[in-house]
Amino acid sequence: MRRALLPAALAVAACAPVAPPAADGPVAVASVPAVAETDPVDTADDAADDPAIWRNAADPAKSLVIGTDKKAGIHVHDLSGRRLSFTPAARLNNVDLRDLGGGTVVAAASDRADVAQAHVSLFRLDTAAARLVPLGRYPVGAGEAYGMCLWQRARDRALFGFVVLKDGRIDQVAIDVSGAAPKVSLVRSLKLGTQSEGCVVDDRTGILYVAEEDVGIWRFDADPAGSSAPTAIAKVDGVNLVADAEGLALAPQGARGGYLIASSQGDSTYNVYRLGDDRLMGRFRIAGGAIDGTSETDGIEVAVGDFGPAFPDGVMVAQDGDNAPATQNFKLVSWGTVVKALGLK
């Protein structure tokens, strides 16, 4: 792995990878149907990219799905896929959100409008109006912003963002939205060797997961005071994980358990790894229902729990790279259907 050329204050540890658990040969692929799909994005040719999910605790069936159109802006949908609002913005790629309590829901997106200077675009989700209110663009570091994920630290509820740059550098920023205007400050940088994008953080354990597209999936300590060394979880082998390794999502269970889900873009499937030992528990594709399936998926998101009659055990949202004859969109899947299809517990 390469070491980033950064100021000494932003130390980047040399990679000391640990070999990931190996699957015993090809793993069979199950099929699950989509329950719903979002309205197509307005722009053509590789535009839809990454989703996020907000759960309405008072009325789960009225939860919201956010999805980026990386050439035009960002959409808010209901669970039927109907577009409720659109906020114009230039070149937003990945998006994540956190419900901070007290009616404050913050969404953050990697902003690629300036390919020489990475930015984070922040929004407040107005849950009553089902729309995103821009809070501003904030510079992070040199390079092209690509991936984006958030982490709310359990011990003090501090909010952090991870901006994955296209060259594999990962800039961690502290995000403070308590004042009149947000504050975004760089706290450290991590490094993978080649192009990376998808990322997700487990708020319970403080583990950051990142997909290096042609190499595999890694985990880091998300705490700024922790180790910067990555540990390998799964490698791109062309069999069970086919380049590009793309979107990542979590389906948590209990205090530390659950699953990491990854988009195996090259064969239009999804892998499910068990948290704790990183074992590959199964693979599936979204296909075979009344709604067309997905292909070449970029971003994904999973949220467990009750989301109403259509999604009683949780919902998975996956970008569809080919929604012909319409433009790209996002497909919604019952997470309980995936659990059943793979025999997960």
mmCIF file of N, CA, C and O in Angstrom, residues 247-285:
data_model
loop_
_atom_site.group_PDB
_atom_site.id
_atom_site.type_symbol
_atom_site.label_atom_id
_atom_site.label_comp_id
_atom_site.label_asym_id
_atom_site.label_seq_id
_atom_site.Cartn_x
_atom_site.Cartn_y
_atom_site.Cartn_z
ATOM 1 N N GLY A 247 -20.892 -0.543 -2.998
ATOM 2 C CA GLY A 247 -21.588 -0.068 -1.815
ATOM 3 C C GLY A 247 -21.519 -1.039 -0.649
ATOM 4 O O GLY A 247 -21.493 -2.259 -0.827
ATOM 5 N N LEU A 248 -21.514 -0.482 0.572
ATOM 6 C CA LEU A 248 -21.510 -1.262 1.806
ATOM 7 C C LEU A 248 -22.661 -0.807 2.696
ATOM 8 O O LEU A 248 -23.023 0.370 2.705
ATOM 9 N N ALA A 249 -23.224 -1.757 3.452
ATOM 10 C CA ALA A 249 -24.301 -1.440 4.389
ATOM 11 C C ALA A 249 -24.228 -2.404 5.554
ATOM 12 O O ALA A 249 -23.603 -3.474 5.459
ATOM 13 N N LEU A 250 -24.887 -2.059 6.652
ATOM 14 C CA LEU A 250 -24.899 -2.888 7.855
ATOM 15 C C LEU A 250 -26.318 -3.261 8.231
ATOM 16 O O LEU A 250 -27.240 -2.455 8.114
ATOM 17 N N ALA A 251 -26.477 -4.512 8.704
ATOM 18 C CA ALA A 251 -27.727 -4.966 9.298
ATOM 19 C C ALA A 251 -27.396 -5.409 10.722
ATOM 20 O O ALA A 251 -27.059 -6.574 10.956
ATOM 21 N N PRO A 252 -27.433 -4.492 11.687
ATOM 22 C CA PRO A 252 -26.988 -4.816 13.047
ATOM 23 C C PRO A 252 -27.979 -5.697 13.800
ATOM 24 O O PRO A 252 -29.184 -5.650 13.566
ATOM 25 N N GLN A 253 -27.417 -6.494 14.719
ATOM 26 C CA GLN A 253 -28.222 -7.310 15.629
ATOM 27 C C GLN A 253 -27.605 -7.226 17.015
ATOM 28 O O GLN A 253 -26.415 -7.521 17.192
ATOM 29 N N GLY A 254 -28.385 -6.824 18.008
ATOM 30 C CA GLY A 254 -27.884 -6.777 19.371
ATOM 31 C C GLY A 254 -26.766 -5.776 19.557
ATOM 32 O O GLY A 254 -26.649 -4.785 18.837
ATOM 33 N N ALA A 255 -25.896 -6.067 20.538
ATOM 34 C CA ALA A 255 -24.853 -5.122 20.920
ATOM 35 C C ALA A 255 -23.702 -5.078 19.922
ATOM 36 O O ALA A 255 -23.076 -4.034 19.739
ATOM 37 N N ARG A 256 -23.404 -6.207 19.270
ATOM 38 C CA ARG A 256 -22.254 -6.237 18.368
ATOM 39 C C ARG A 256 -22.478 -7.084 17.119
ATOM 40 O O ARG A 256 -21.658 -7.068 16.201
ATOM 41 N N GLY A 257 -23.541 -7.858 17.078
ATOM 42 C CA GLY A 257 -23.729 -8.811 15.997
ATOM 43 C C GLY A 257 -24.400 -8.211 14.778
ATOM 44 O O GLY A 257 -24.692 -7.021 14.699
ATOM 45 N N GLY A 258 -24.650 -9.077 13.805
ATOM 46 C CA GLY A 258 -25.308 -8.671 12.585
ATOM 47 C C GLY A 258 -24.460 -8.956 11.372
ATOM 48 O O GLY A 258 -23.583 -9.848 11.389
ATOM 49 N N TYR A 259 -24.677 -8.185 10.303
ATOM 50 C CA TYR A 259 -24.072 -8.509 9.017
ATOM 51 C C TYR A 259 -23.612 -7.244 8.290
ATOM 52 O O TYR A 259 -24.205 -6.172 8.429
ATOM 53 N N LEU A 260 -22.547 -7.417 7.515
ATOM 54 C CA LEU A 260 -22.083 -6.422 6.560
ATOM 55 C C LEU A 260 -22.505 -6.881 5.179
ATOM 56 O O LEU A 260 -22.257 -8.035 4.802
ATOM 57 N N ILE A 261 -23.143 -5.994 4.423
ATOM 58 C CA ILE A 261 -23.601 -6.321 3.069
ATOM 59 C C ILE A 261 -22.773 -5.514 2.087
ATOM 60 O O ILE A 261 -22.513 -4.326 2.302
ATOM 61 N N ALA A 262 -22.333 -6.171 1.005
ATOM 62 C CA ALA A 262 -21.482 -5.512 0.015
ATOM 63 C C ALA A 262 -22.021 -5.753 -1.383
ATOM 64 O O ALA A 262 -22.472 -6.855 -1.707
ATOM 65 N N SER A 263 -21.932 -4.728 -2.216
ATOM 66 C CA SER A 263 -22.296 -4.853 -3.622
ATOM 67 C C SER A 263 -21.118 -5.418 -4.407
ATOM 68 O O SER A 263 -20.049 -4.808 -4.455
ATOM 69 N N SER A 264 -21.315 -6.596 -4.992
ATOM 70 C CA SER A 264 -20.352 -7.207 -5.901
ATOM 71 C C SER A 264 -20.778 -6.784 -7.305
ATOM 72 O O SER A 264 -21.507 -7.491 -7.998
ATOM 73 N N GLN A 265 -20.294 -5.607 -7.706
ATOM 74 C CA GLN A 265 -20.849 -4.963 -8.891
ATOM 75 C C GLN A 265 -20.615 -5.761 -10.168
ATOM 76 O O GLN A 265 -21.448 -5.788 -11.074
ATOM 77 N N GLY A 266 -19.477 -6.425 -10.258
ATOM 78 C CA GLY A 266 -19.113 -7.096 -11.495
ATOM 79 C C GLY A 266 -20.018 -8.228 -11.906
ATOM 80 O O GLY A 266 -20.104 -8.556 -13.100
ATOM 81 N N ASP A 267 -20.706 -8.854 -10.934
ATOM 82 C CA ASP A 267 -21.663 -9.907 -11.295
ATOM 83 C C ASP A 267 -23.057 -9.602 -10.771
ATOM 84 O O ASP A 267 -23.902 -10.493 -10.683
ATOM 85 N N SER A 268 -23.310 -8.331 -10.414
ATOM 86 C CA SER A 268 -24.648 -7.861 -10.022
ATOM 87 C C SER A 268 -25.250 -8.682 -8.889
ATOM 88 O O SER A 268 -26.420 -9.052 -8.906
ATOM 89 N N THR A 269 -24.418 -8.969 -7.881
ATOM 90 C CA THR A 269 -24.887 -9.695 -6.708
ATOM 91 C C THR A 269 -24.495 -8.923 -5.444
ATOM 92 O O THR A 269 -23.834 -7.884 -5.510
ATOM 93 N N TYR A 270 -24.890 -9.478 -4.289
ATOM 94 C CA TYR A 270 -24.605 -8.862 -3.003
ATOM 95 C C TYR A 270 -24.100 -9.947 -2.051
ATOM 96 O O TYR A 270 -24.655 -11.054 -2.015
ATOM 97 N N ASN A 271 -23.052 -9.634 -1.311
ATOM 98 C CA ASN A 271 -22.473 -10.558 -0.345
ATOM 99 C C ASN A 271 -22.882 -10.159 1.062
ATOM 100 O O ASN A 271 -22.979 -8.970 1.375
ATOM 101 N N VAL A 272 -23.057 -11.161 1.922
ATOM 102 C CA VAL A 272 -23.408 -10.929 3.314
ATOM 103 C C VAL A 272 -22.327 -11.560 4.184
ATOM 104 O O VAL A 272 -22.111 -12.784 4.139
ATOM 105 N N TYR A 273 -21.630 -10.723 4.957
ATOM 106 C CA TYR A 273 -20.562 -11.175 5.842
ATOM 107 C C TYR A 273 -21.013 -11.031 7.292
ATOM 108 O O TYR A 273 -21.625 -10.032 7.663
ATOM 109 N N ARG A 274 -20.686 -12.024 8.112
ATOM 110 C CA ARG A 274 -21.065 -11.974 9.522
ATOM 111 C C ARG A 274 -20.103 -11.072 10.286
ATOM 112 O O ARG A 274 -18.881 -11.232 10.191
ATOM 113 N N LEU A 275 -20.644 -10.119 11.027
ATOM 114 C CA LEU A 275 -19.808 -9.263 11.845
ATOM 115 C C LEU A 275 -19.163 -10.079 12.961
ATOM 116 O O LEU A 275 -19.775 -10.967 13.536
ATOM 117 N N GLY A 276 -17.948 -9.766 13.249
ATOM 118 C CA GLY A 276 -17.216 -10.475 14.293
ATOM 119 C C GLY A 276 -16.125 -11.347 13.722
ATOM 120 O O GLY A 276 -14.954 -11.212 14.074
ATOM 121 N N ASP A 277 -16.505 -12.268 12.812
ATOM 122 C CA ASP A 277 -15.489 -13.133 12.212
ATOM 123 C C ASP A 277 -15.358 -12.946 10.700
ATOM 124 O O ASP A 277 -14.543 -13.619 10.062
ATOM 125 N N ASP A 278 -16.165 -12.059 10.128
ATOM 126 C CA ASP A 278 -16.078 -11.690 8.702
ATOM 127 C C ASP A 278 -16.360 -12.862 7.761
ATOM 128 O O ASP A 278 -15.986 -12.824 6.584
ATOM 129 N N ARG A 279 -17.038 -13.864 8.229
ATOM 130 C CA ARG A 279 -17.324 -15.029 7.397
ATOM 131 C C ARG A 279 -18.398 -14.702 6.357
ATOM 132 O O ARG A 279 -19.413 -14.072 6.683
ATOM 133 N N LEU A 280 -18.170 -15.125 5.122
ATOM 134 C CA LEU A 280 -19.168 -14.962 4.071
ATOM 135 C C LEU A 280 -20.318 -15.931 4.319
ATOM 136 O O LEU A 280 -20.152 -17.152 4.238
ATOM 137 N N MET A 281 -21.496 -15.381 4.606
ATOM 138 C CA MET A 281 -22.647 -16.197 4.991
ATOM 139 C C MET A 281 -23.571 -16.507 3.821
ATOM 140 O O MET A 281 -24.417 -17.400 3.920
ATOM 141 N N GLY A 282 -23.449 -15.771 2.727
ATOM 142 C CA GLY A 282 -24.316 -16.031 1.584
ATOM 143 C C GLY A 282 -24.225 -14.910 0.566
ATOM 144 O O GLY A 282 -23.656 -13.840 0.829
ATOM 145 N N ARG A 283 -24.788 -15.182 -0.599
ATOM 146 C CA ARG A 283 -24.810 -14.220 -1.684
ATOM 147 C C ARG A 283 -26.216 -14.219 -2.282
ATOM 148 O O ARG A 283 -26.904 -15.239 -2.280
ATOM 149 N N PHE A 284 -26.643 -13.065 -2.793
ATOM 150 C CA PHE A 284 -27.970 -13.007 -3.408
ATOM 151 C C PHE A 284 -27.981 -11.958 -4.505
ATOM 152 O O PHE A 284 -27.098 -11.093 -4.589
ATOM 153 N N ARG A 285 -28.977 -12.052 -5.369
ATOM 154 C CA ARG A 285 -29.226 -11.012 -6.357
ATOM 155 C C ARG A 285 -30.666 -10.564 -6.231
ATOM 156 O O ARG A 285 -31.522 -11.291 -5.687
#
